[in-house]
Structures are given as C-alpha cells and as structure tokens.
Coordinates of C-alpha atoms in Angstrom, one line a residue:
Chain A
M1 CA 133.4 56.6 119.6
I2 CA 136.1 57.0 116.9
T3 CA 139.0 54.7 116.5
S4 CA 142.6 55.7 116.0
A5 CA 142.6 53.7 112.7
T6 CA 139.6 55.8 111.5
I7 CA 141.5 59.0 112.4
V8 CA 144.6 57.9 110.5
D9 CA 142.6 57.0 107.5
A10 CA 140.6 60.2 107.5
A11 CA 143.9 62.2 107.9
A12 CA 145.3 60.3 104.8
D13 CA 142.2 61.2 102.9
H14 CA 143.1 64.9 103.5
N15 CA 146.8 64.5 102.5
L16 CA 147.8 64.6 106.2
V17 CA 150.3 62.2 107.7
P18 CA 149.7 60.4 111.0
S19 CA 151.9 62.8 113.0
E20 CA 151.9 62.9 116.8
Y21 CA 148.9 65.1 116.6
F22 CA 146.9 62.2 115.3
A23 CA 148.8 59.5 117.2
H24 CA 147.7 61.0 120.5
F25 CA 144.3 62.4 119.3
E26 CA 142.1 60.8 122.0
R27 CA 144.6 61.3 124.8
F28 CA 144.9 65.0 124.4
G29 CA 141.3 65.5 123.4
L30 CA 140.2 63.9 126.6
W31 CA 142.9 65.8 128.6
Q32 CA 141.5 69.1 127.4
L33 CA 137.9 68.2 128.3
D34 CA 139.0 67.0 131.7
A35 CA 141.1 70.1 132.3
L36 CA 138.3 72.4 131.3
R37 CA 135.9 70.6 133.7
Q38 CA 138.4 71.0 136.5
V39 CA 138.3 74.8 136.0
G40 CA 134.5 74.8 135.9
L41 CA 133.2 74.0 132.5
M42 CA 129.6 72.8 132.6
P43 CA 127.3 71.5 129.8
H44 CA 125.4 74.9 129.6
H45 CA 128.6 76.9 129.0
S46 CA 129.8 78.2 125.6
L47 CA 133.3 77.2 124.6
L48 CA 135.8 78.8 122.2
D49 CA 138.5 76.3 121.1
V50 CA 141.4 78.3 119.8
G51 CA 143.6 76.2 117.5
C52 CA 140.9 73.5 117.4
G53 CA 142.7 71.5 114.8
A54 CA 140.7 68.6 113.5
M55 CA 138.3 68.8 116.4
R56 CA 140.6 66.8 118.8
L57 CA 138.8 68.4 121.7
G58 CA 135.5 69.0 119.7
I59 CA 134.9 65.2 119.2
Y60 CA 134.7 64.8 123.0
A61 CA 133.4 68.3 124.0
V62 CA 130.4 68.5 121.6
P63 CA 128.6 65.5 123.2
Y64 CA 129.3 67.0 126.6
L65 CA 128.1 70.5 125.9
S66 CA 124.6 71.6 125.1
D67 CA 123.6 72.0 121.5
G68 CA 125.6 74.5 119.5
L69 CA 127.8 75.7 122.3
Y70 CA 131.1 74.5 120.9
C71 CA 133.0 76.9 118.5
G72 CA 136.4 75.9 117.1
V73 CA 138.8 78.0 115.0
D74 CA 142.1 77.1 113.4
A75 CA 144.5 78.7 111.0
F76 CA 145.2 75.4 109.2
E77 CA 142.2 75.0 106.8
K78 CA 143.0 71.4 106.1
Y79 CA 142.4 70.6 109.8
I80 CA 139.0 72.2 109.7
E81 CA 138.0 70.1 106.7
L82 CA 139.3 67.0 108.4
G83 CA 137.5 68.0 111.6
E84 CA 134.2 68.1 109.7
D85 CA 134.8 64.6 108.4
L86 CA 135.8 63.2 111.8
A87 CA 132.7 64.8 113.3
R88 CA 130.6 63.1 110.7
L89 CA 132.3 59.8 111.3
A90 CA 131.9 60.2 115.1
H91 CA 128.1 60.8 114.6
L92 CA 128.2 63.8 116.9
P93 CA 124.8 64.3 118.4
K94 CA 124.8 68.0 118.6
R95 CA 125.5 71.1 116.5
Y96 CA 128.9 72.9 116.6
H97 CA 130.6 75.7 114.7
L98 CA 134.0 75.6 112.9
L99 CA 136.0 78.4 111.3
A100 CA 139.2 78.5 109.3
C101 CA 140.9 81.8 110.1
E102 CA 144.4 83.1 110.5
D103 CA 143.9 86.4 112.3
F104 CA 142.1 85.5 115.5
C105 CA 138.6 86.4 114.1
F106 CA 136.8 85.1 117.2
E107 CA 134.1 87.8 116.8
R108 CA 132.8 86.1 113.6
F109 CA 131.1 83.4 115.8
G110 CA 128.8 86.2 117.2
V111 CA 129.0 84.5 120.7
R112 CA 130.1 85.7 124.1
F113 CA 132.0 82.8 125.6
D114 CA 132.1 81.4 129.1
F115 CA 135.3 79.4 128.5
A116 CA 138.1 79.3 126.0
I117 CA 141.0 76.9 125.6
A118 CA 144.3 77.0 123.6
Q119 CA 146.1 73.7 123.9
S120 CA 149.5 73.7 122.4
V121 CA 148.7 76.9 120.5
F122 CA 151.1 79.5 122.1
T123 CA 153.9 77.0 121.4
H124 CA 153.2 77.7 117.7
L125 CA 152.9 81.5 117.9
S126 CA 155.4 84.4 118.3
V127 CA 155.3 86.7 121.3
A128 CA 153.5 89.3 119.2
D129 CA 150.9 86.9 117.9
T130 CA 150.3 85.4 121.4
R131 CA 149.6 89.0 122.6
R132 CA 147.2 89.6 119.6
C133 CA 145.4 86.3 120.4
I134 CA 144.8 87.2 124.0
A135 CA 143.7 90.7 123.0
A136 CA 141.2 89.1 120.6
T137 CA 139.7 86.9 123.3
K138 CA 139.1 89.9 125.5
K139 CA 136.5 91.1 123.0
V140 CA 134.5 87.9 123.0
M141 CA 134.6 86.6 126.6
Q142 CA 131.8 87.0 129.1
P143 CA 132.5 88.7 132.4
G144 CA 133.9 86.0 134.7
A145 CA 135.0 83.8 131.8
R146 CA 138.0 81.6 131.9
F147 CA 140.7 80.9 129.3
L148 CA 142.8 77.7 129.9
F149 CA 146.0 77.4 127.9
T150 CA 149.3 75.5 127.7
Y151 CA 152.7 76.8 127.1
L152 CA 156.4 76.1 127.3
V153 CA 159.0 78.3 129.1
G154 CA 162.4 78.8 127.6
V155 CA 164.1 79.9 124.4
P156 CA 164.6 76.9 122.1
P157 CA 167.5 77.1 119.6
T158 CA 165.0 76.7 116.7
V159 CA 162.5 79.6 117.0
G160 CA 161.0 79.3 113.5
F161 CA 159.8 76.1 111.9
L162 CA 157.8 74.5 109.1
Y163 CA 154.7 73.0 110.6
A164 CA 153.8 69.7 108.8
G165 CA 156.7 70.5 106.6
V166 CA 154.9 73.3 104.8
K167 CA 153.5 76.0 107.0
P168 CA 155.9 78.6 108.4
M169 CA 155.4 79.1 112.1
R170 CA 157.1 80.7 115.2
R171 CA 157.8 79.3 118.6
L172 CA 156.9 81.4 121.7
T173 CA 160.2 82.4 123.3
I174 CA 159.6 83.4 126.9
E175 CA 162.0 83.3 129.9
S176 CA 159.3 82.7 132.5
D177 CA 155.5 82.7 133.0
R178 CA 155.9 86.3 134.1
F179 CA 155.2 87.0 130.5
F180 CA 151.5 85.9 130.9
A181 CA 151.2 87.8 134.2
D182 CA 152.3 90.9 132.5
I183 CA 149.9 90.4 129.6
A184 CA 147.1 89.8 132.1
A185 CA 147.9 93.0 133.9
E186 CA 147.9 94.9 130.5
F187 CA 144.5 93.6 129.6
G188 CA 142.9 93.7 133.0
L189 CA 142.8 89.9 133.4
T190 CA 144.0 87.6 136.2
F191 CA 146.7 85.0 135.5
E192 CA 146.9 81.8 137.5
V193 CA 148.7 78.5 137.3
P194 CA 146.0 76.0 138.1
P195 CA 146.9 72.7 139.8
I196 CA 146.5 70.7 136.6
S197 CA 149.3 68.8 135.1
H198 CA 149.9 68.3 131.3
P199 CA 152.0 65.5 129.9
T200 CA 154.5 67.8 128.1
Q201 CA 153.6 71.4 128.8
Q202 CA 152.7 73.9 131.5
V203 CA 149.2 75.1 132.1
G204 CA 147.9 78.6 132.7
L205 CA 144.6 80.2 133.3
F206 CA 143.3 83.7 132.6
K207 CA 140.2 85.0 134.4
Y208 CA 138.2 87.8 132.8
P209 CA 136.7 90.6 135.0
Chain B
M1 CA 167.3 81.9 78.0
S2 CA 169.8 83.6 80.4
P3 CA 169.2 83.2 84.1
L4 CA 168.5 86.9 84.3
S5 CA 165.7 86.9 81.8
L6 CA 164.2 83.8 83.5
T7 CA 164.1 85.6 86.8
D8 CA 162.6 88.7 85.1
R9 CA 159.9 86.5 83.5
Q10 CA 159.2 84.9 86.9
A11 CA 158.7 88.2 88.5
S12 CA 156.4 89.6 85.9
S13 CA 154.3 86.5 85.1
N14 CA 151.7 84.4 86.9
D15 CA 152.6 81.5 84.6
A16 CA 153.2 78.5 87.0
E17 CA 155.5 77.0 84.4
L18 CA 157.9 79.9 85.0
R19 CA 157.8 79.7 88.8
R20 CA 160.1 76.7 89.0
F21 CA 162.8 78.6 91.0
S22 CA 160.7 79.2 94.0
F23 CA 160.9 78.0 97.6
E24 CA 157.6 76.1 97.3
Y25 CA 158.4 74.5 94.0
L26 CA 161.8 73.2 95.0
A27 CA 160.4 71.7 98.2
I28 CA 157.9 69.5 96.2
P29 CA 154.3 70.9 96.4
D30 CA 152.3 69.3 99.1
E31 CA 149.4 68.7 96.7
D32 CA 151.6 66.4 94.6
L33 CA 152.0 64.1 97.5
A34 CA 148.3 63.4 98.4
R35 CA 147.9 60.3 96.3
L36 CA 151.2 58.8 97.5
R37 CA 150.4 59.6 101.2
K38 CA 147.1 57.8 100.9
E39 CA 148.9 54.7 99.5
L40 CA 151.4 54.8 102.3
Y41 CA 149.2 55.5 105.4
H42 CA 145.6 54.7 104.6
S43 CA 144.4 51.2 105.7
S44 CA 143.3 50.6 102.0
G45 CA 146.8 51.5 100.7
A46 CA 149.7 49.1 100.2
G47 CA 151.9 50.8 102.8
Y48 CA 154.6 51.4 100.1
V49 CA 155.0 53.4 97.0
I50 CA 157.4 52.6 94.1
F51 CA 159.2 55.2 92.1
P52 CA 160.3 53.2 89.0
R53 CA 163.6 54.2 87.4
F54 CA 164.4 56.7 90.2
L55 CA 168.0 56.2 89.0
D56 CA 168.7 55.7 85.4
Q57 CA 170.8 52.8 84.2
D58 CA 174.0 54.8 83.9
T59 CA 173.7 56.0 87.4
V60 CA 172.9 52.5 88.7
R61 CA 175.9 51.0 86.9
H62 CA 178.1 53.8 88.3
I63 CA 177.0 53.1 91.9
Q64 CA 177.2 49.3 91.3
S65 CA 180.8 49.8 90.3
I66 CA 181.9 51.8 93.4
W67 CA 180.8 50.0 96.5
P68 CA 181.7 46.3 95.9
N69 CA 185.2 47.4 94.9
I70 CA 186.4 50.0 97.3
D71 CA 188.8 49.1 100.1
P72 CA 186.7 50.0 103.1
A73 CA 189.7 50.1 105.4
R74 CA 190.9 53.2 103.5
T75 CA 187.6 55.1 103.6
H76 CA 185.6 53.8 106.6
K77 CA 186.2 52.6 110.2
V78 CA 185.0 49.2 111.4
F79 CA 181.5 49.4 112.8
W80 CA 181.2 48.2 116.4
S81 CA 178.4 50.1 118.0
K82 CA 175.7 52.6 117.2
L83 CA 177.0 54.5 120.3
D84 CA 179.9 55.5 118.0
M85 CA 177.5 57.4 115.8
S86 CA 177.8 61.1 116.6
A87 CA 178.0 64.5 114.9
A88 CA 181.8 64.0 114.8
C89 CA 181.9 60.4 113.7
S90 CA 183.4 58.8 110.6
D91 CA 181.6 56.5 108.2
F92 CA 181.6 52.9 109.3
Y93 CA 181.6 49.5 107.6
T94 CA 181.2 45.8 108.2
A95 CA 182.4 43.0 105.9
D96 CA 182.6 39.3 106.3
I97 CA 184.1 36.3 104.5
H98 CA 181.0 35.7 102.4
G99 CA 181.4 39.1 100.7
N100 CA 178.5 40.7 102.6
R101 CA 179.1 44.4 103.2
N102 CA 177.4 47.3 105.0
F103 CA 178.5 50.9 104.6
Y104 CA 177.1 53.2 107.2
N105 CA 177.6 56.6 105.5
F106 CA 176.6 60.0 106.8
V107 CA 175.9 62.9 104.6
F108 CA 178.0 65.3 106.7
N109 CA 181.1 63.3 105.9
T110 CA 183.2 63.7 102.7
P111 CA 181.5 61.2 100.3
V112 CA 183.2 58.3 98.8
D113 CA 180.9 58.7 95.8
E114 CA 179.2 62.0 95.1
V115 CA 176.6 60.2 92.9
T116 CA 175.4 58.0 95.8
W117 CA 175.6 60.9 98.2
T118 CA 173.5 63.2 95.9
A119 CA 170.9 60.5 95.1
S120 CA 170.6 59.8 98.8
I121 CA 169.9 63.4 99.7
F122 CA 167.2 63.4 97.1
V123 CA 165.7 60.2 98.5
H124 CA 165.7 61.6 102.0
M125 CA 164.1 64.8 100.8
L126 CA 161.3 62.9 99.1
R127 CA 160.8 60.7 102.1
N128 CA 160.7 63.8 104.4
R129 CA 158.1 65.5 102.3
L130 CA 156.0 62.4 102.1
S131 CA 156.1 62.0 105.9
G132 CA 155.2 65.7 106.5
R133 CA 158.6 66.9 107.6
P134 CA 160.6 69.8 106.3
P135 CA 162.6 68.7 103.2
F136 CA 166.0 68.6 105.0
A137 CA 164.9 67.5 108.5
E138 CA 167.4 65.1 110.0
T139 CA 169.9 65.5 107.2
F140 CA 172.5 67.0 109.5
P141 CA 173.2 66.1 113.1
V142 CA 171.4 69.0 114.7
S143 CA 168.1 67.6 116.0
G144 CA 168.8 64.3 117.7
R145 CA 168.9 62.1 114.5
A146 CA 170.8 62.3 111.3
L147 CA 170.5 60.5 108.0
S148 CA 172.7 57.5 107.4
Y149 CA 172.6 56.3 103.8
R150 CA 173.5 52.7 104.3
V151 CA 174.8 50.8 101.3
V152 CA 174.1 47.1 101.8
I153 CA 175.4 44.3 99.7
T154 CA 174.1 40.9 100.9
R155 CA 175.6 37.9 99.1
V156 CA 175.0 35.0 101.4
S157 CA 172.6 35.1 104.3
K158 CA 169.9 32.9 105.8
S159 CA 168.2 35.7 107.7
W160 CA 169.9 39.0 107.4
V161 CA 167.3 41.1 109.3
K162 CA 164.7 39.3 111.4
P163 CA 161.0 40.5 111.1
H164 CA 160.4 43.6 113.1
R165 CA 158.6 47.0 113.2
D166 CA 160.4 50.3 113.8
Y167 CA 159.2 53.2 115.9
M168 CA 156.7 50.8 117.6
Q169 CA 158.6 49.8 120.7
E170 CA 156.0 51.5 123.0
P171 CA 152.7 52.2 121.2
G172 CA 151.1 55.2 122.9
S173 CA 154.4 56.6 124.2
L174 CA 155.0 60.4 123.8
D175 CA 158.6 59.6 123.0
R176 CA 158.8 59.9 119.3
N177 CA 161.8 57.5 119.2
K178 CA 159.6 54.8 120.6
Y179 CA 156.3 55.5 118.8
D180 CA 155.9 57.4 115.6
L181 CA 153.2 56.5 113.1
S182 CA 154.5 58.9 110.4
R183 CA 157.9 57.4 109.9
L184 CA 158.9 56.1 106.5
Q185 CA 161.9 54.1 105.3
A186 CA 163.2 53.9 101.8
T187 CA 165.0 51.2 99.9
L188 CA 166.8 52.1 96.7
F189 CA 167.2 48.9 94.8
L190 CA 170.6 48.5 93.0
S191 CA 170.3 44.9 91.9
E192 CA 167.7 42.6 90.5
K193 CA 166.5 39.3 91.9
G194 CA 167.3 36.4 89.5
H195 CA 170.0 38.3 87.7
D196 CA 172.1 39.4 90.6
Y197 CA 171.0 37.0 93.4
T198 CA 168.5 34.3 94.3
G199 CA 166.4 33.8 97.4
T200 CA 163.8 36.0 99.1
G201 CA 165.3 39.4 100.0
L202 CA 162.9 42.1 101.3
R203 CA 159.7 40.9 102.8
F204 CA 157.1 43.5 103.8
E205 CA 153.7 43.4 105.5
R206 CA 151.2 45.6 103.7
N207 CA 148.7 47.8 105.5
D208 CA 146.1 45.1 105.0
G209 CA 148.3 42.5 106.7
R210 CA 149.3 40.7 103.5
S211 CA 152.9 39.8 103.3
V212 CA 154.7 40.5 100.0
V213 CA 158.3 40.0 98.8
F214 CA 159.9 42.7 96.6
G215 CA 161.3 41.2 93.4
T216 CA 158.8 38.3 93.5
D217 CA 155.3 39.4 94.4
V218 CA 156.1 43.1 93.7
P219 CA 158.3 43.6 90.6
V220 CA 161.2 45.9 91.2
K221 CA 164.3 46.5 89.2
A222 CA 167.7 48.1 89.9
G223 CA 167.2 51.8 90.0
D224 CA 163.7 51.6 91.5
L225 CA 163.0 53.4 94.8
V226 CA 160.5 52.0 97.3
I227 CA 159.4 54.2 100.2
W228 CA 157.5 52.2 102.8
R229 CA 155.9 52.5 106.3
Y230 CA 158.5 51.9 108.9
N231 CA 155.9 50.6 111.4
N232 CA 154.9 47.7 109.2
L233 CA 156.5 44.3 109.8
H234 CA 159.6 43.8 107.5
S235 CA 162.6 41.5 107.2
I236 CA 165.4 40.5 105.0
E237 CA 165.3 36.8 104.3
E238 CA 167.5 34.3 102.6
V239 CA 169.8 35.6 99.9
D240 CA 172.3 33.7 97.9
A241 CA 174.7 35.0 95.2
A242 CA 177.0 32.8 93.1
D243 CA 180.5 33.8 92.0
G244 CA 180.2 36.6 89.4
Q245 CA 176.8 37.8 90.8
L246 CA 176.5 41.2 92.5
G247 CA 174.3 40.1 95.3
F248 CA 171.3 41.9 96.8
M249 CA 172.6 45.5 96.7
R250 CA 170.5 48.4 97.9
I251 CA 170.7 51.6 100.0
I252 CA 168.5 52.1 103.0
Y253 CA 168.0 55.4 104.9
P254 CA 167.7 55.1 108.7
P255 CA 167.8 58.4 110.5
E256 CA 170.3 57.4 113.2
I257 CA 170.3 58.7 116.8
M258 CA 173.3 61.0 117.3
H259 CA 175.1 60.2 120.5
P260 CA 177.6 62.4 122.4
P261 CA 181.0 62.0 120.7
R262 CA 183.3 59.4 122.3
P263 CA 186.8 58.1 121.5
Y264 CA 186.6 55.5 118.8
V265 CA 188.1 52.1 119.8
D266 CA 188.8 49.6 117.0
Q267 CA 187.9 46.5 119.0
S268 CA 189.5 44.2 116.4
V269 CA 192.9 45.2 118.0
V270 CA 191.6 44.9 121.6
P271 CA 192.1 41.5 123.2
A272 CA 188.9 39.4 122.8
P273 CA 186.7 38.9 125.8
P274 CA 186.4 35.3 127.2
S275 CA 184.2 33.1 125.1
L276 CA 180.6 32.4 126.1
S277 CA 181.4 28.9 127.4
V278 CA 184.3 30.2 129.5
R279 CA 182.0 32.9 130.9
A280 CA 179.2 30.4 131.6
K281 CA 181.6 28.1 133.4
T282 CA 183.0 30.9 135.6
A283 CA 179.5 32.1 136.4
G284 CA 178.4 28.5 137.3
K285 CA 181.3 28.1 139.6
R286 CA 180.5 31.5 141.3
M287 CA 176.9 30.5 141.8
A288 CA 177.7 27.1 143.2
K289 CA 180.2 28.7 145.6
A290 CA 177.7 31.3 146.8
T291 CA 175.0 28.6 147.3
L292 CA 177.3 26.4 149.4
D293 CA 178.4 29.4 151.4
R294 CA 174.8 30.3 152.1
L295 CA 174.1 26.8 153.3
G296 CA 177.3 26.8 155.5
L297 CA 178.8 23.9 153.5
L298 CA 181.5 25.8 151.7
Q299 CA 184.4 24.7 153.9
I300 CA 183.3 21.1 153.9
A301 CA 183.0 21.1 150.1
K302 CA 186.5 22.6 149.8
Q303 CA 188.0 19.9 152.1
L304 CA 186.2 17.2 150.1
L305 CA 187.6 18.6 146.9
I306 CA 191.2 18.8 148.3
R307 CA 190.9 15.2 149.4
T308 CA 189.5 13.9 146.1
R309 CA 192.1 15.8 144.1
G310 CA 194.8 14.6 146.5
K311 CA 196.0 18.1 147.3

C-alpha cells in the first residue's frame, strides 16, 4: 500500500527525521487496527483517533471503515500535513477527517463516535492533561462506545521532554493503573484491561455507559 | 550596547533580529534545518551535508598542533575495551608504531584542549538538531549513551575501518541501539588529501547507492564538517602519509554506550594470553583425546604413544 521508503521521503519533505515513529509506521498502524477489531470495531462504526500523528492508523483504518467514518486529531500540526500527503500517496479510497488541535477539541468533528483510540498518547501527556482528554471524549462518545488506549506505569526520572527536539511535552507519571480506574469512576465509565498485548506498553479500555 | 539595554529592547520589540538571546534561537530553529534534513534523509538526497569552513584556519592549525604532539600516557589511559566506557571513565587512546593514533575523549572529562572540546560540543549540538533530538541529548552519560569526540590520526593503513552500517544490526527491531533510521555521524576534517596524506580515506555510499570518496569525488578541506547518515555503508580505506606529513586527521562523534563502571585494568602490564597457534594446538589435543575416549581407544592410544616415545 505504502512503502517505508515512501514514508521516510514524505517525512523528509516535511522537515521530519525518520524517527522510530516512522521506522515502525506499518507495524504500529496495523497493531492499532487489529486491537480495535479485537474490541469490536466494525466497518460501520465511527472512529476517533486521538493523537493520530501522520495517519499511522488512518492509512490502514480508512480503507477498512465505511466512507467518512475516520476522524483523526493531533496537536503536532506538521504530522497532520504529512498525514494528508501520505493519504494521497496511499490513494485512500474513502473520505476521512483530520484536525490539528492542542486542546482536545473533539467536538469540532460534529460526530458521536462508536470507538476511540489513543496509542502512545498518554505517554506524552501530564496527569492533568490525560484527565482533560478523557473528559473531552465523554462529550463525543456514543452510549456503549469504547476507548482503547496504551500507557506506561511508573515514574520515569525524566518527566518533561522535547518531542522531536522542539516541542515541550510531559510524561504521564502514575504508580499503577488504579489511576485509570479512578478516572473511570469519576466520569461514570468502566475501566478494563483487555487481553491484548502491545510490543512496548500496557493496554487499557474505557467503556461508556 | 550594554547587555541590559539589549534585554530591554528584546522585551519591548517584535524585531526578530533582537531576539537572539532566546531559548528557541540558541537551539537552532527547526525551520533552518529543513533543506539539510531533506539532503540527509530523502532518497533523492546525498545522505550527507557539508559545512565548509566550520572551523577557521587558525582553529584548525591550533587543533592540528595539539593532538599529534601530546604524550597520551600523561593524559589518557590505554584503550582495551568499550566495556571500560562508563560515566566514571577516563579518556582512552591507542597508538602504534606507524604513528596512527586514536583519542577516545568524553565531554564530561577535563579536556586536553578546550578548543577541540568546544568545537565538538557545537558539532554534536548541530548533529542532534538535524536528527530531531534535543540539542544536548547524549552529551552527558545520563541516558544510556554519551558523546565521545574521537580524534583520529591515520598515517599508514591498508583498511582502517571495513565497510559497515551502524544502527542497522537488526532492521525492524524496537531496540534503538540495533535499528535507528534517524542516526547521523559527523566527521570534522582536520587535514587535506594530497597535502597531508595520500590514498583513499573516507568512502561513503550515498542514498542513491553511489559510492563516493571524500577528498576525491567530494571536495573537502581541513576545517570542513561533514554530517552523514550513519545507516549508509561507509569505510576508511588505504591511507599513507610520508615523513613530515600530518596524515588523515579528523574527529568523529560516536555516541558511545555507557556501561556500569568497572575497575580499569591496563592489559599491557598483564601477562599475555597464549598465542593463537598455542591455543589451537591445545584445543586440537583436547578434541583428539575426547574422540578417542568416546571410541574406547584412549588407553590403547596412550600405550602406543608410550611405546613409540620409549617411555
């Protein structure tokens, strides 16, 4: 569909280096689609991709979903521009929606979603921003919707970092996945650890009432 | 202009010229790097970028005067193994009878030469920014790797470094030590082919697969900095320097893995292990003995040996 050489070239065209994000583009894109299908995603469902990056999931999810049901949002505008390019190079057969936005503006899609995913997103957010993100999904998810996400437990020595060498970011610092159970209780959600393994992180699932 | 008035002007003006003392400006703006990154990483790019006259001639002459002339035994320890490289290690060196020298320096140690040290930190910062890392990533031994600024003087060599690719040991691996497409290496040239040495020197495979030799196919002079893709095939080939010539002198910048500290042992004062031929002979005897034992012929062979030797 789209080769790794094409991805590296497109990234270079957008002043982005072939970081591990691009080096493992297909692997993690396909992992996300497979994980979502394991928790029930079907072609007729609408999907919110939080931290969609350069459409790493979108490249594979758009052909799977029905027309126009993929919505991706990312705080890094360059990724959104690159995602548009990669979608064009991949000749995606269906429509999709992308948004560059830093403040969890999921409502701007005007869609009530059946599924959401945040792969390696909470690993780049503070505790407060993770809470804000989950609160924002509450407003746009359908009753019975599911939100799959990945996370890391522990307090690393470096809690703030420069993403791609330029963008200040925080790491989530939690002692256990009890953090997500507490947030679920606060927002009236259910938290589960699904039987899905991830190459480097842990996997969680919120269910909306 | 006094520093105070400059900061006052910065605070009150939108003039970009006056915003030089800002976090973003000092870190090299990302936008300035776009063209260079394309040259480095895009399949249509060369896989390297040259910064001509990165060092001016005075600085080059200064560095040229330091490293061939220091007594390394006073400033460095003999290099034996990369396992000796740790957050608490000294600088290391190798030297041979041909005059070839390697100085494995770390920025966290007291520098032999502040000029080399300062230039190296700037090179590393530029390389970091080009490869999308924070400006001072891997400068200090806090994140698994730390910068080594390795001063290399090659005077006589048939094949100093065989062709290889770095960070490509296991393509597809999630271990960034084994697979990392973003990695860049830098070579700060401190001598000039023809004037200081003859031969080939640094050979490099471009992104399009074409092989080029720096100093022959690609003109470079002492003081020029070349930053290049670490994944691309590269080697140091035949170099020859006559008496009175400097040799192929350059600085390279490998971020070295920092190992747990261990006691340093200077193996030049440790008794040498048996030579390869002695070890092969011993191993051959052991194997023959084991085979005969397995076949139940060991005792017969021993008796035969005693009889033939007359013991």
